[in-house]
JSON list of C-alpha atoms and ligand atoms in Angstrom, two decimals:
[
{"chain": "A", "resi": 370, "resn": "MET", "atom": "CA", "xyz": [-53.50, 161.57, 359.12]},
{"chain": "A", "resi": 371, "resn": "ASP", "atom": "CA", "xyz": [-52.15, 165.10, 358.88]},
{"chain": "A", "resi": 372, "resn": "ASN", "atom": "CA", "xyz": [-48.59, 163.92, 359.24]},
{"chain": "A", "resi": 373, "resn": "ILE", "atom": "CA", "xyz": [-48.48, 161.68, 356.17]},
{"chain": "A", "resi": 374, "resn": "VAL", "atom": "CA", "xyz": [-50.57, 164.10, 354.10]},
{"chain": "A", "resi": 375, "resn": "LYS", "atom": "CA", "xyz": [-48.26, 166.99, 355.04]},
{"chain": "A", "resi": 376, "resn": "LYS", "atom": "CA", "xyz": [-45.18, 164.97, 354.12]},
{"chain": "A", "resi": 377, "resn": "VAL", "atom": "CA", "xyz": [-46.58, 163.99, 350.72]},
{"chain": "A", "resi": 378, "resn": "GLU", "atom": "CA", "xyz": [-47.72, 167.57, 350.10]},
{"chain": "A", "resi": 379, "resn": "GLU", "atom": "CA", "xyz": [-44.15, 168.75, 350.73]},
{"chain": "A", "resi": 380, "resn": "ILE", "atom": "CA", "xyz": [-42.78, 166.16, 348.28]},
{"chain": "A", "resi": 381, "resn": "ILE", "atom": "CA", "xyz": [-45.23, 167.24, 345.58]},
{"chain": "A", "resi": 382, "resn": "LYS", "atom": "CA", "xyz": [-44.49, 170.93, 346.10]},
{"chain": "A", "resi": 383, "resn": "ARG", "atom": "CA", "xyz": [-40.76, 170.26, 345.91]},
{"chain": "A", "resi": 384, "resn": "ASP", "atom": "CA", "xyz": [-41.11, 168.17, 342.72]},
{"chain": "A", "resi": 385, "resn": "SER", "atom": "CA", "xyz": [-43.40, 170.78, 341.21]},
{"chain": "A", "resi": 386, "resn": "LEU", "atom": "CA", "xyz": [-40.85, 173.50, 341.89]},
{"chain": "A", "resi": 387, "resn": "SER", "atom": "CA", "xyz": [-38.08, 171.58, 340.16]},
{"chain": "A", "resi": 388, "resn": "TYR", "atom": "CA", "xyz": [-40.43, 170.93, 337.21]},
{"chain": "A", "resi": 389, "resn": "GLN", "atom": "CA", "xyz": [-41.18, 174.66, 337.06]},
{"chain": "A", "resi": 390, "resn": "GLU", "atom": "CA", "xyz": [-37.49, 175.57, 337.04]},
{"chain": "A", "resi": 391, "resn": "GLN", "atom": "CA", "xyz": [-36.78, 173.25, 334.12]},
{"chain": "A", "resi": 392, "resn": "ALA", "atom": "CA", "xyz": [-39.92, 173.64, 331.98]},
{"chain": "A", "resi": 393, "resn": "VAL", "atom": "CA", "xyz": [-39.74, 175.99, 329.01]},
{"chain": "A", "resi": 394, "resn": "ASP", "atom": "CA", "xyz": [-43.02, 177.67, 329.96]},
{"chain": "A", "resi": 395, "resn": "HIS", "atom": "CA", "xyz": [-42.26, 177.53, 333.72]},
{"chain": "A", "resi": 396, "resn": "TYR", "atom": "CA", "xyz": [-45.51, 175.66, 334.33]},
{"chain": "A", "resi": 397, "resn": "ASP", "atom": "CA", "xyz": [-46.38, 175.54, 338.01]},
{"chain": "A", "resi": 398, "resn": "PHE", "atom": "CA", "xyz": [-47.93, 172.08, 338.47]},
{"chain": "A", "resi": 399, "resn": "TRP", "atom": "CA", "xyz": [-48.84, 172.63, 342.10]},
{"chain": "A", "resi": 400, "resn": "GLY", "atom": "CA", "xyz": [-50.24, 176.14, 341.75]},
{"chain": "A", "resi": 401, "resn": "GLU", "atom": "CA", "xyz": [-52.04, 175.63, 338.44]},
{"chain": "A", "resi": 402, "resn": "HIS", "atom": "CA", "xyz": [-53.42, 172.12, 338.82]},
{"chain": "A", "resi": 403, "resn": "ILE", "atom": "CA", "xyz": [-52.73, 169.91, 341.82]},
{"chain": "A", "resi": 404, "resn": "LYS", "atom": "CA", "xyz": [-53.77, 172.51, 344.41]},
{"chain": "A", "resi": 405, "resn": "TYR", "atom": "CA", "xyz": [-57.19, 172.75, 342.74]},
{"chain": "A", "resi": 406, "resn": "VAL", "atom": "CA", "xyz": [-57.59, 168.96, 342.47]},
{"chain": "A", "resi": 407, "resn": "TYR", "atom": "CA", "xyz": [-56.64, 168.65, 346.13]},
{"chain": "A", "resi": 408, "resn": "ASN", "atom": "CA", "xyz": [-59.24, 171.18, 347.29]},
{"chain": "A", "resi": 409, "resn": "GLU", "atom": "CA", "xyz": [-62.01, 169.75, 345.10]},
{"chain": "A", "resi": 410, "resn": "ALA", "atom": "CA", "xyz": [-61.15, 166.23, 346.30]},
{"chain": "A", "resi": 411, "resn": "ILE", "atom": "CA", "xyz": [-61.40, 167.24, 349.96]},
{"chain": "A", "resi": 412, "resn": "ALA", "atom": "CA", "xyz": [-64.84, 168.78, 349.34]},
{"chain": "A", "resi": 413, "resn": "LEU", "atom": "CA", "xyz": [-66.07, 165.71, 347.43]},
{"chain": "A", "resi": 414, "resn": "ALA", "atom": "CA", "xyz": [-64.77, 163.30, 350.10]},
{"chain": "A", "resi": 415, "resn": "GLU", "atom": "CA", "xyz": [-66.79, 165.16, 352.67]},
{"chain": "A", "resi": 416, "resn": "LYS", "atom": "CA", "xyz": [-69.90, 165.28, 350.46]},
{"chain": "A", "resi": 417, "resn": "TYR", "atom": "CA", "xyz": [-69.74, 161.58, 349.49]},
{"chain": "A", "resi": 418, "resn": "LYS", "atom": "CA", "xyz": [-68.51, 160.40, 352.89]},
{"chain": "A", "resi": 419, "resn": "ALA", "atom": "CA", "xyz": [-65.34, 158.89, 351.43]},
{"chain": "A", "resi": 420, "resn": "ASP", "atom": "CA", "xyz": [-62.13, 158.26, 353.39]},
{"chain": "A", "resi": 421, "resn": "SER", "atom": "CA", "xyz": [-60.54, 161.69, 353.50]},
{"chain": "A", "resi": 422, "resn": "GLU", "atom": "CA", "xyz": [-56.94, 160.57, 354.02]},
{"chain": "A", "resi": 423, "resn": "ILE", "atom": "CA", "xyz": [-57.02, 158.19, 351.04]},
{"chain": "A", "resi": 424, "resn": "VAL", "atom": "CA", "xyz": [-58.63, 160.84, 348.85]},
{"chain": "A", "resi": 425, "resn": "ARG", "atom": "CA", "xyz": [-56.14, 163.56, 349.89]},
{"chain": "A", "resi": 426, "resn": "LEU", "atom": "CA", "xyz": [-53.14, 161.34, 349.19]},
{"chain": "A", "resi": 427, "resn": "GLY", "atom": "CA", "xyz": [-54.65, 160.17, 345.89]},
{"chain": "A", "resi": 428, "resn": "ALA", "atom": "CA", "xyz": [-55.26, 163.77, 344.80]},
{"chain": "A", "resi": 429, "resn": "LEU", "atom": "CA", "xyz": [-51.73, 164.85, 345.75]},
{"chain": "A", "resi": 430, "resn": "LEU", "atom": "CA", "xyz": [-50.10, 161.91, 343.95]},
{"chain": "A", "resi": 431, "resn": "HIS", "atom": "CA", "xyz": [-52.41, 161.43, 340.94]},
{"chain": "A", "resi": 432, "resn": "ASP", "atom": "CA", "xyz": [-50.17, 163.21, 338.37]},
{"chain": "A", "resi": 433, "resn": "ILE", "atom": "CA", "xyz": [-46.80, 162.42, 339.97]},
{"chain": "A", "resi": 434, "resn": "ALA", "atom": "CA", "xyz": [-45.50, 160.76, 336.76]},
{"chain": "A", "resi": 435, "resn": "LEU", "atom": "CA", "xyz": [-46.13, 164.00, 334.84]},
{"chain": "A", "resi": 436, "resn": "VAL", "atom": "CA", "xyz": [-44.55, 166.15, 337.55]},
{"chain": "A", "resi": 437, "resn": "ARG", "atom": "CA", "xyz": [-41.46, 163.92, 337.57]},
{"chain": "A", "resi": 438, "resn": "LYS", "atom": "CA", "xyz": [-41.53, 163.57, 333.78]},
{"chain": "A", "resi": 439, "resn": "VAL", "atom": "CA", "xyz": [-41.51, 159.77, 333.88]},
{"chain": "A", "resi": 440, "resn": "GLY", "atom": "CA", "xyz": [-42.77, 158.06, 330.71]},
{"chain": "A", "resi": 441, "resn": "ASP", "atom": "CA", "xyz": [-45.34, 159.54, 328.35]},
{"chain": "A", "resi": 442, "resn": "ARG", "atom": "CA", "xyz": [-48.63, 161.26, 329.12]},
{"chain": "A", "resi": 443, "resn": "GLU", "atom": "CA", "xyz": [-50.62, 158.31, 327.78]},
{"chain": "A", "resi": 444, "resn": "ASN", "atom": "CA", "xyz": [-49.32, 156.04, 330.56]},
{"chain": "A", "resi": 445, "resn": "HIS", "atom": "CA", "xyz": [-48.98, 158.56, 333.36]},
{"chain": "A", "resi": 446, "resn": "HIS", "atom": "CA", "xyz": [-51.63, 156.82, 335.48]},
{"chain": "A", "resi": 447, "resn": "THR", "atom": "CA", "xyz": [-49.75, 153.48, 335.52]},
{"chain": "A", "resi": 448, "resn": "ASN", "atom": "CA", "xyz": [-46.31, 155.06, 335.87]},
{"chain": "A", "resi": 449, "resn": "GLY", "atom": "CA", "xyz": [-47.80, 157.25, 338.60]},
{"chain": "A", "resi": 450, "resn": "ARG", "atom": "CA", "xyz": [-48.93, 154.18, 340.50]},
{"chain": "A", "resi": 451, "resn": "ILE", "atom": "CA", "xyz": [-45.36, 152.83, 340.54]},
{"chain": "A", "resi": 452, "resn": "ILE", "atom": "CA", "xyz": [-43.86, 156.13, 341.74]},
{"chain": "A", "resi": 453, "resn": "ALA", "atom": "CA", "xyz": [-46.60, 156.64, 344.34]},
{"chain": "A", "resi": 454, "resn": "GLU", "atom": "CA", "xyz": [-45.91, 153.17, 345.69]},
{"chain": "A", "resi": 455, "resn": "GLU", "atom": "CA", "xyz": [-42.22, 154.00, 346.11]},
{"chain": "A", "resi": 456, "resn": "ILE", "atom": "CA", "xyz": [-43.04, 157.23, 347.94]},
{"chain": "A", "resi": 457, "resn": "LEU", "atom": "CA", "xyz": [-45.60, 155.68, 350.29]},
{"chain": "A", "resi": 458, "resn": "THR", "atom": "CA", "xyz": [-43.39, 152.66, 351.01]},
{"chain": "A", "resi": 459, "resn": "GLU", "atom": "CA", "xyz": [-40.50, 155.00, 351.85]},
{"chain": "A", "resi": 460, "resn": "LEU", "atom": "CA", "xyz": [-42.83, 156.80, 354.28]},
{"chain": "A", "resi": 461, "resn": "LYS", "atom": "CA", "xyz": [-43.83, 153.43, 355.81]},
{"chain": "A", "resi": 462, "resn": "TYR", "atom": "CA", "xyz": [-47.48, 153.93, 354.98]},
{"chain": "A", "resi": 463, "resn": "PRO", "atom": "CA", "xyz": [-49.58, 150.84, 355.95]},
{"chain": "A", "resi": 464, "resn": "GLU", "atom": "CA", "xyz": [-50.06, 148.32, 353.16]},
{"chain": "A", "resi": 465, "resn": "ASP", "atom": "CA", "xyz": [-53.88, 148.17, 353.24]},
{"chain": "A", "resi": 466, "resn": "LYS", "atom": "CA", "xyz": [-54.25, 151.94, 352.93]},
{"chain": "A", "resi": 467, "resn": "LYS", "atom": "CA", "xyz": [-51.45, 152.19, 350.39]},
{"chain": "A", "resi": 468, "resn": "VAL", "atom": "CA", "xyz": [-53.31, 149.91, 347.97]},
{"chain": "A", "resi": 469, "resn": "LYS", "atom": "CA", "xyz": [-56.34, 152.22, 348.14]},
{"chain": "A", "resi": 470, "resn": "VAL", "atom": "CA", "xyz": [-54.27, 155.33, 347.38]},
{"chain": "A", "resi": 471, "resn": "LEU", "atom": "CA", "xyz": [-52.59, 153.55, 344.46]},
{"chain": "A", "resi": 472, "resn": "GLY", "atom": "CA", "xyz": [-56.03, 152.71, 343.07]},
{"chain": "A", "resi": 473, "resn": "CYS", "atom": "CA", "xyz": [-56.89, 156.44, 343.12]},
{"chain": "A", "resi": 474, "resn": "VAL", "atom": "CA", "xyz": [-53.73, 157.21, 341.13]},
{"chain": "A", "resi": 475, "resn": "GLU", "atom": "CA", "xyz": [-54.20, 154.42, 338.60]},
{"chain": "A", "resi": 476, "resn": "HIS", "atom": "CA", "xyz": [-57.89, 155.10, 337.95]},
{"chain": "A", "resi": 477, "resn": "HIS", "atom": "CA", "xyz": [-57.92, 158.91, 338.03]},
{"chain": "A", "resi": 478, "resn": "ARG", "atom": "CA", "xyz": [-58.37, 159.52, 334.32]},
{"chain": "A", "resi": 479, "resn": "SER", "atom": "CA", "xyz": [-62.14, 159.09, 334.23]},
{"chain": "A", "resi": 480, "resn": "SER", "atom": "CA", "xyz": [-64.81, 158.50, 336.84]},
{"chain": "A", "resi": 481, "resn": "LYS", "atom": "CA", "xyz": [-65.89, 155.58, 334.63]},
{"chain": "A", "resi": 482, "resn": "ASN", "atom": "CA", "xyz": [-62.72, 153.75, 335.77]},
{"chain": "A", "resi": 483, "resn": "ALA", "atom": "CA", "xyz": [-63.37, 154.34, 339.46]},
{"chain": "A", "resi": 484, "resn": "MET", "atom": "CA", "xyz": [-63.76, 151.18, 341.54]},
{"chain": "A", "resi": 485, "resn": "ASN", "atom": "CA", "xyz": [-64.86, 152.83, 344.79]},
{"chain": "A", "resi": 486, "resn": "LEU", "atom": "CA", "xyz": [-65.89, 156.16, 346.34]},
{"chain": "A", "resi": 487, "resn": "GLU", "atom": "CA", "xyz": [-62.32, 157.35, 346.99]},
{"chain": "A", "resi": 488, "resn": "GLU", "atom": "CA", "xyz": [-61.28, 156.75, 343.37]},
{"chain": "A", "resi": 489, "resn": "LEU", "atom": "CA", "xyz": [-64.41, 158.52, 342.18]},
{"chain": "A", "resi": 490, "resn": "CYS", "atom": "CA", "xyz": [-63.61, 161.60, 344.30]},
{"chain": "A", "resi": 491, "resn": "VAL", "atom": "CA", "xyz": [-60.11, 161.92, 342.82]},
{"chain": "A", "resi": 492, "resn": "ALA", "atom": "CA", "xyz": [-61.29, 161.36, 339.21]},
{"chain": "A", "resi": 493, "resn": "ASP", "atom": "CA", "xyz": [-64.11, 163.91, 339.54]},
{"chain": "A", "resi": 494, "resn": "ALA", "atom": "CA", "xyz": [-61.86, 166.41, 341.34]},
{"chain": "A", "resi": 495, "resn": "ASP", "atom": "CA", "xyz": [-59.32, 166.18, 338.51]},
{"chain": "A", "resi": 496, "resn": "ILE", "atom": "CA", "xyz": [-62.05, 167.32, 336.10]},
{"chain": "A", "resi": 497, "resn": "LEU", "atom": "CA", "xyz": [-63.60, 170.00, 338.32]},
{"chain": "A", "resi": 498, "resn": "ALA", "atom": "CA", "xyz": [-60.10, 171.47, 338.75]},
{"chain": "A", "resi": 499, "resn": "HIS", "atom": "CA", "xyz": [-60.09, 172.35, 335.03]},
{"chain": "A", "resi": 500, "resn": "PHE", "atom": "CA", "xyz": [-63.19, 174.47, 335.50]},
{"chain": "A", "resi": 501, "resn": "ASP", "atom": "CA", "xyz": [-61.66, 176.13, 338.58]},
{"chain": "A", "resi": 502, "resn": "ASN", "atom": "CA", "xyz": [-58.70, 177.35, 336.59]},
{"chain": "A", "resi": 503, "resn": "ILE", "atom": "CA", "xyz": [-59.89, 178.39, 333.15]},
{"chain": "A", "resi": 504, "resn": "PRO", "atom": "CA", "xyz": [-56.93, 180.75, 332.59]},
{"chain": "A", "resi": 505, "resn": "MET", "atom": "CA", "xyz": [-54.81, 177.59, 332.30]},
{"chain": "A", "resi": 506, "resn": "LEU", "atom": "CA", "xyz": [-56.86, 176.56, 329.29]},
{"chain": "A", "resi": 507, "resn": "PHE", "atom": "CA", "xyz": [-56.30, 179.98, 327.71]},
{"chain": "A", "resi": 508, "resn": "HIS", "atom": "CA", "xyz": [-52.61, 179.61, 328.40]},
{"chain": "A", "resi": 509, "resn": "SER", "atom": "CA", "xyz": [-52.44, 176.30, 326.56]},
{"chain": "A", "resi": 510, "resn": "MET", "atom": "CA", "xyz": [-54.32, 177.92, 323.65]},
{"chain": "A", "resi": 511, "resn": "PHE", "atom": "CA", "xyz": [-52.08, 180.95, 323.44]},
{"chain": "A", "resi": 512, "resn": "THR", "atom": "CA", "xyz": [-48.88, 178.96, 323.51]},
{"chain": "A", "resi": 513, "resn": "ARG", "atom": "CA", "xyz": [-49.97, 177.16, 320.33]},
{"chain": "A", "resi": 514, "resn": "LYS", "atom": "CA", "xyz": [-49.02, 179.41, 317.44]},
{"chain": "A", "resi": 515, "resn": "GLY", "atom": "CA", "xyz": [-51.33, 180.31, 314.59]},
{"chain": "A", "resi": 516, "resn": "VAL", "atom": "CA", "xyz": [-54.56, 178.99, 316.07]},
{"chain": "A", "resi": 517, "resn": "SER", "atom": "CA", "xyz": [-57.62, 180.96, 315.02]},
{"chain": "A", "resi": 518, "resn": "LEU", "atom": "CA", "xyz": [-60.16, 182.24, 317.50]},
{"chain": "A", "resi": 519, "resn": "LYS", "atom": "CA", "xyz": [-62.74, 179.87, 316.03]},
{"chain": "A", "resi": 520, "resn": "ASP", "atom": "CA", "xyz": [-60.42, 176.88, 316.46]},
{"chain": "A", "resi": 521, "resn": "SER", "atom": "CA", "xyz": [-59.63, 178.01, 320.00]},
{"chain": "A", "resi": 522, "resn": "ARG", "atom": "CA", "xyz": [-63.31, 178.20, 320.88]},
{"chain": "A", "resi": 523, "resn": "ASP", "atom": "CA", "xyz": [-64.00, 174.79, 319.30]},
{"chain": "A", "resi": 524, "resn": "TYR", "atom": "CA", "xyz": [-61.08, 173.28, 321.21]},
{"chain": "A", "resi": 525, "resn": "MET", "atom": "CA", "xyz": [-62.37, 174.69, 324.49]},
{"chain": "A", "resi": 526, "resn": "ARG", "atom": "CA", "xyz": [-65.90, 173.56, 323.77]},
{"chain": "A", "resi": 527, "resn": "GLU", "atom": "CA", "xyz": [-64.71, 170.01, 323.08]},
{"chain": "A", "resi": 528, "resn": "THR", "atom": "CA", "xyz": [-62.52, 170.03, 326.20]},
{"chain": "A", "resi": 529, "resn": "PHE", "atom": "CA", "xyz": [-65.41, 171.22, 328.38]},
{"chain": "A", "resi": 530, "resn": "LYS", "atom": "CA", "xyz": [-67.77, 168.66, 326.87]},
{"chain": "A", "resi": 531, "resn": "LYS", "atom": "CA", "xyz": [-65.39, 165.75, 327.32]},
{"chain": "A", "resi": 532, "resn": "ASP", "atom": "CA", "xyz": [-64.64, 166.79, 330.90]},
{"chain": "A", "resi": 533, "resn": "PHE", "atom": "CA", "xyz": [-68.32, 167.09, 331.72]},
{"chain": "A", "resi": 534, "resn": "GLN", "atom": "CA", "xyz": [-69.10, 163.68, 330.23]},
{"chain": "A", "resi": 535, "resn": "ASP", "atom": "CA", "xyz": [-66.30, 162.09, 332.25]},
{"chain": "A", "resi": 536, "resn": "LEU", "atom": "CA", "xyz": [-67.80, 163.17, 335.58]},
{"chain": "A", "resi": 537, "resn": "SER", "atom": "CA", "xyz": [-69.71, 160.64, 337.66]},
{"chain": "A", "resi": 538, "resn": "GLU", "atom": "CA", "xyz": [-73.49, 160.92, 337.32]},
{"chain": "A", "resi": 539, "resn": "HIS", "atom": "CA", "xyz": [-73.93, 162.37, 340.79]},
{"chain": "A", "resi": 540, "resn": "THR", "atom": "CA", "xyz": [-71.29, 165.08, 340.43]},
{"chain": "A", "resi": 541, "resn": "LYS", "atom": "CA", "xyz": [-72.56, 165.82, 336.91]},
{"chain": "A", "resi": 542, "resn": "LYS", "atom": "CA", "xyz": [-76.01, 166.54, 338.27]},
{"chain": "A", "resi": 543, "resn": "GLU", "atom": "CA", "xyz": [-74.70, 168.87, 340.97]},
{"chain": "A", "resi": 544, "resn": "PHE", "atom": "CA", "xyz": [-72.27, 170.63, 338.66]},
{"chain": "A", "resi": 545, "resn": "LYS", "atom": "CA", "xyz": [-74.67, 171.11, 335.73]},
{"chain": "A", "resi": 546, "resn": "GLY", "atom": "CA", "xyz": [-75.78, 174.62, 336.70]},
{"chain": "A", "resi": 547, "resn": "ARG", "atom": "CA", "xyz": [-72.24, 175.89, 337.05]},
{"chain": "A", "resi": 548, "resn": "TYR", "atom": "CA", "xyz": [-71.21, 174.14, 333.84]},
{"chain": "A", "resi": 549, "resn": "LYS", "atom": "CA", "xyz": [-73.98, 175.91, 331.97]},
{"chain": "A", "resi": 550, "resn": "GLU", "atom": "CA", "xyz": [-72.82, 179.27, 333.31]},
{"chain": "A", "resi": 551, "resn": "ILE", "atom": "CA", "xyz": [-69.19, 178.56, 332.41]},
{"chain": "A", "resi": 552, "resn": "CYS", "atom": "CA", "xyz": [-70.08, 177.62, 328.81]},
{"chain": "A", "resi": 553, "resn": "LYS", "atom": "CA", "xyz": [-72.14, 180.77, 328.48]},
{"chain": "A", "resi": 554, "resn": "THR", "atom": "CA", "xyz": [-69.49, 183.04, 329.96]},
{"chain": "A", "resi": 555, "resn": "VAL", "atom": "CA", "xyz": [-66.34, 181.55, 328.49]},
{"chain": "A", "resi": 556, "resn": "LEU", "atom": "CA", "xyz": [-67.54, 180.38, 325.09]},
{"chain": "A", "resi": 557, "resn": "GLY", "atom": "CA", "xyz": [-70.41, 182.77, 324.52]},
{"chain": "A", "resi": 558, "resn": "ASP", "atom": "CA", "xyz": [-72.55, 179.66, 323.98]},
{"chain": "A", "resi": 559, "resn": "GLU", "atom": "CA", "xyz": [-75.94, 178.66, 325.12]},
{"chain": "A", "resi": 560, "resn": "TYR", "atom": "CA", "xyz": [-75.89, 175.33, 326.90]},
{"chain": "A", "resi": 561, "resn": "GLU", "atom": "CA", "xyz": [-76.99, 172.40, 324.76]},
{"chain": "B", "resi": 1231, "resn": "FE2", "atom": "FE1", "xyz": [-53.68, 162.95, 335.06]},
{"chain": "B", "resi": 1232, "resn": "FE2", "atom": "FE1", "xyz": [-54.59, 165.86, 336.89]}
]
């Protein structure tokens, strides 16, 4: 398992670096997002007894279309599936397992789309990663000019709410306490 996961991790880190070199804001995809998704996904796979290799590869590859700047954001899950298939085929990854990883990539945008435990782990991890790296949210606020503090807070509140709603019921239940604390600390809100 470690071999294929290591190889894919190297590919993602390399692609992320070239994205970072070209992007105007030098966004570090690996360091600011994928690393967090990967770690959350590993923890969820263990907790939900999902196939760890499938989940790890799904987490590493889930945003590959964004990292490689292929197509638009709206379709990055379907474009990502195509790119992930090319990568895994190149690495001679077995067909039956490949299909499962591709499902994780295609269905990562909400736990509501998840067809199995592995897909659910990747979708939930993608959301939890936002809460692990709140400075990234501030960064995206501050790079938008002329936004008032009130609008910033409303934007963050909506983002948090949508993320929380997109979690699977089980993860939502477990995460609720931390979510409440985050809303209180970051937004100055009481939890509703
Ligand atoms: Fe995504
Ligand atoms: Fe993501």
